[in-house]
Amino acid sequence: MSSSATHRGAAVVEVTDLHKSFGSNHVLRGLDATIRQGEVVCVIGPSGSGKSTFLRCINLLEQPTSGSIKVGGEEVTDPDCDIDAIRRNMGMVFQQFNLFPHLSVLDNCTVAQTTVLKRGKEEAETKARDNLEKVGLSDKADAYPAQLSGGQQQRVAIARALSMDPKLMLFDEPTSALDPELVGDVLSVMRRLATEGMTMFVVTHEMAFAREVADRVIFMDGGSIVEEGVPSQVIGSPTEERTRVFLQRVL
Ligand code: ADP
Ligand code: MG
């Protein structure tokens, strides 16, 4: 398990003994994890090991079967918890970009600001343009998603999420659907976010990214956390046989 030396700030997310079953399929088998302020935690592991389910439980896109998930100290599974308020603090970026096809890039980045956060149009547009600049797409504000490459669409999705001023960014294989030559631009944006101190929870197959950017790597297999620690340990010299076998396949 990870050493406290890698921990930065206060706990943003605390997961305790998280279980999730789909019918008789026991997918998450007692996960414990903490994500601290300013930390980049990468989750790696084979397909079907429960990585997406884990991430989706954190913002209650999936309802946990049992266990505790605290976000900012609040128990999200508590029926009295205002999950919408908690979700507003989490940006989520998926493998598929899920942009609104009928809205311009700028409008994609303002619509939730004006409807959910009740920001004025001008403030929302300023925020959106700042974030489009950050992801290198200032010149695409008036374009429509279909006119953009996959990598550009994914960077818009990141700008859209950032425009909500999230405290935590969740990424589920954000580069897996991209042509190889488009992956680098998206990873650069994520790397920059990390250096700016964003708290990030990233499911990824990009081992070089995890190795360079993650403060901590979690290796999952069969619905359990098999190994966890700094990247140089988990990716560089794993102690568990299952981690070694996985890394041999992907590296
Ligand atoms: P990973 O992201 O590591 O590839 P997933 O979390 O997507 O793994 O899936 C883990 C297991 O949970 C798989 O067996 C998958 O079929 C199952 N699963 C995921 N989501 C659902 C769902 N909504 N309904 C039923 N089974 C699901
Ligand atoms: Mg997945």
Short mmCIF file of N, CA, C and O and ligand atoms in Angstrom, two decimals, residues 22 25 27 45-54 62 172-173 203, ligand 1:
data_model
loop_
_atom_site.label_atom_id
_atom_site.label_comp_id
_atom_site.label_asym_id
_atom_site.label_seq_id
_atom_site.Cartn_x
_atom_site.Cartn_y
_atom_site.Cartn_z
N PHE A 22 -23.54 -6.62 -10.32
CA PHE A 22 -24.60 -6.54 -11.32
C PHE A 22 -25.24 -7.91 -11.34
O PHE A 22 -24.66 -8.87 -11.86
N ASN A 25 -23.11 -11.03 -10.79
CA ASN A 25 -21.72 -10.69 -11.16
C ASN A 25 -21.14 -9.73 -10.12
O ASN A 25 -21.47 -8.54 -10.10
N VAL A 27 -18.68 -7.50 -9.16
CA VAL A 27 -17.69 -6.79 -9.97
C VAL A 27 -16.64 -6.08 -9.12
O VAL A 27 -15.45 -6.13 -9.42
N GLY A 45 -5.23 -1.76 -15.28
CA GLY A 45 -5.66 -3.14 -15.07
C GLY A 45 -6.34 -3.67 -16.32
O GLY A 45 -6.73 -2.90 -17.20
N PRO A 46 -6.50 -4.99 -16.38
CA PRO A 46 -7.07 -5.60 -17.57
C PRO A 46 -8.52 -5.18 -17.80
O PRO A 46 -9.20 -4.76 -16.88
N SER A 47 -8.95 -5.34 -19.04
CA SER A 47 -10.33 -5.10 -19.41
C SER A 47 -11.24 -6.00 -18.58
O SER A 47 -10.95 -7.18 -18.39
N GLY A 48 -12.32 -5.41 -18.06
CA GLY A 48 -13.27 -6.18 -17.26
C GLY A 48 -12.92 -6.28 -15.80
O GLY A 48 -13.64 -6.93 -15.03
N SER A 49 -11.84 -5.61 -15.36
CA SER A 49 -11.42 -5.73 -13.96
C SER A 49 -12.23 -4.81 -13.03
O SER A 49 -12.07 -4.89 -11.82
N GLY A 50 -13.07 -3.95 -13.61
CA GLY A 50 -13.94 -3.12 -12.77
C GLY A 50 -13.50 -1.66 -12.67
O GLY A 50 -14.05 -0.90 -11.87
N LYS A 51 -12.57 -1.23 -13.51
CA LYS A 51 -12.04 0.14 -13.42
C LYS A 51 -13.13 1.19 -13.66
O LYS A 51 -13.26 2.14 -12.90
N SER A 52 -13.89 0.99 -14.75
CA SER A 52 -14.95 1.97 -15.06
C SER A 52 -16.03 1.97 -13.99
O SER A 52 -16.54 3.02 -13.60
N THR A 53 -16.37 0.79 -13.52
CA THR A 53 -17.40 0.69 -12.48
C THR A 53 -16.96 1.42 -11.22
O THR A 53 -17.74 2.14 -10.59
N PHE A 54 -15.69 1.27 -10.87
CA PHE A 54 -15.12 1.97 -9.72
C PHE A 54 -15.28 3.47 -9.90
O PHE A 54 -15.84 4.18 -9.03
N GLU A 62 -23.10 4.72 -11.03
CA GLU A 62 -23.49 3.38 -10.58
C GLU A 62 -23.72 3.45 -9.07
O GLU A 62 -22.95 4.09 -8.36
N ASP A 172 -12.09 8.51 -17.77
CA ASP A 172 -12.18 7.07 -18.05
C ASP A 172 -11.63 6.78 -19.44
O ASP A 172 -12.34 6.97 -20.44
N GLU A 173 -10.40 6.35 -19.51
CA GLU A 173 -9.72 6.04 -20.77
C GLU A 173 -9.95 7.13 -21.83
O GLU A 173 -10.46 6.85 -22.92
N VAL A 203 -8.47 6.56 -15.24
CA VAL A 203 -8.34 5.19 -15.73
C VAL A 203 -7.65 5.27 -17.09
O VAL A 203 -8.10 6.00 -17.98
P1 ADP B 1 -13.16 -2.20 -17.00
O1 ADP B 1 -13.51 -0.75 -17.06
O2 ADP B 1 -12.02 -2.51 -16.08
O3 ADP B 1 -12.95 -2.79 -18.35
P2 ADP B 1 -15.92 -2.51 -16.16
O4 ADP B 1 -16.04 -1.80 -14.88
O5 ADP B 1 -16.41 -1.83 -17.38
O6 ADP B 1 -14.40 -2.98 -16.35
O7 ADP B 1 -16.68 -3.90 -16.09
C1 ADP B 1 -16.45 -4.84 -15.06
C2 ADP B 1 -17.51 -5.90 -15.12
O8 ADP B 1 -18.79 -5.34 -14.83
C3 ADP B 1 -17.66 -6.58 -16.47
O9 ADP B 1 -17.90 -7.95 -16.24
C4 ADP B 1 -18.88 -5.92 -17.06
O10 ADP B 1 -19.53 -6.77 -17.95
C5 ADP B 1 -19.70 -5.62 -15.85
N1 ADP B 1 -20.56 -4.44 -16.02
C6 ADP B 1 -20.14 -3.15 -16.13
N2 ADP B 1 -21.15 -2.30 -16.22
C7 ADP B 1 -22.29 -3.05 -16.19
C8 ADP B 1 -23.69 -2.78 -16.26
N3 ADP B 1 -24.14 -1.51 -16.35
N4 ADP B 1 -24.55 -3.82 -16.18
C9 ADP B 1 -24.11 -5.09 -16.06
N5 ADP B 1 -22.81 -5.43 -15.99
C10 ADP B 1 -21.90 -4.44 -16.05
#
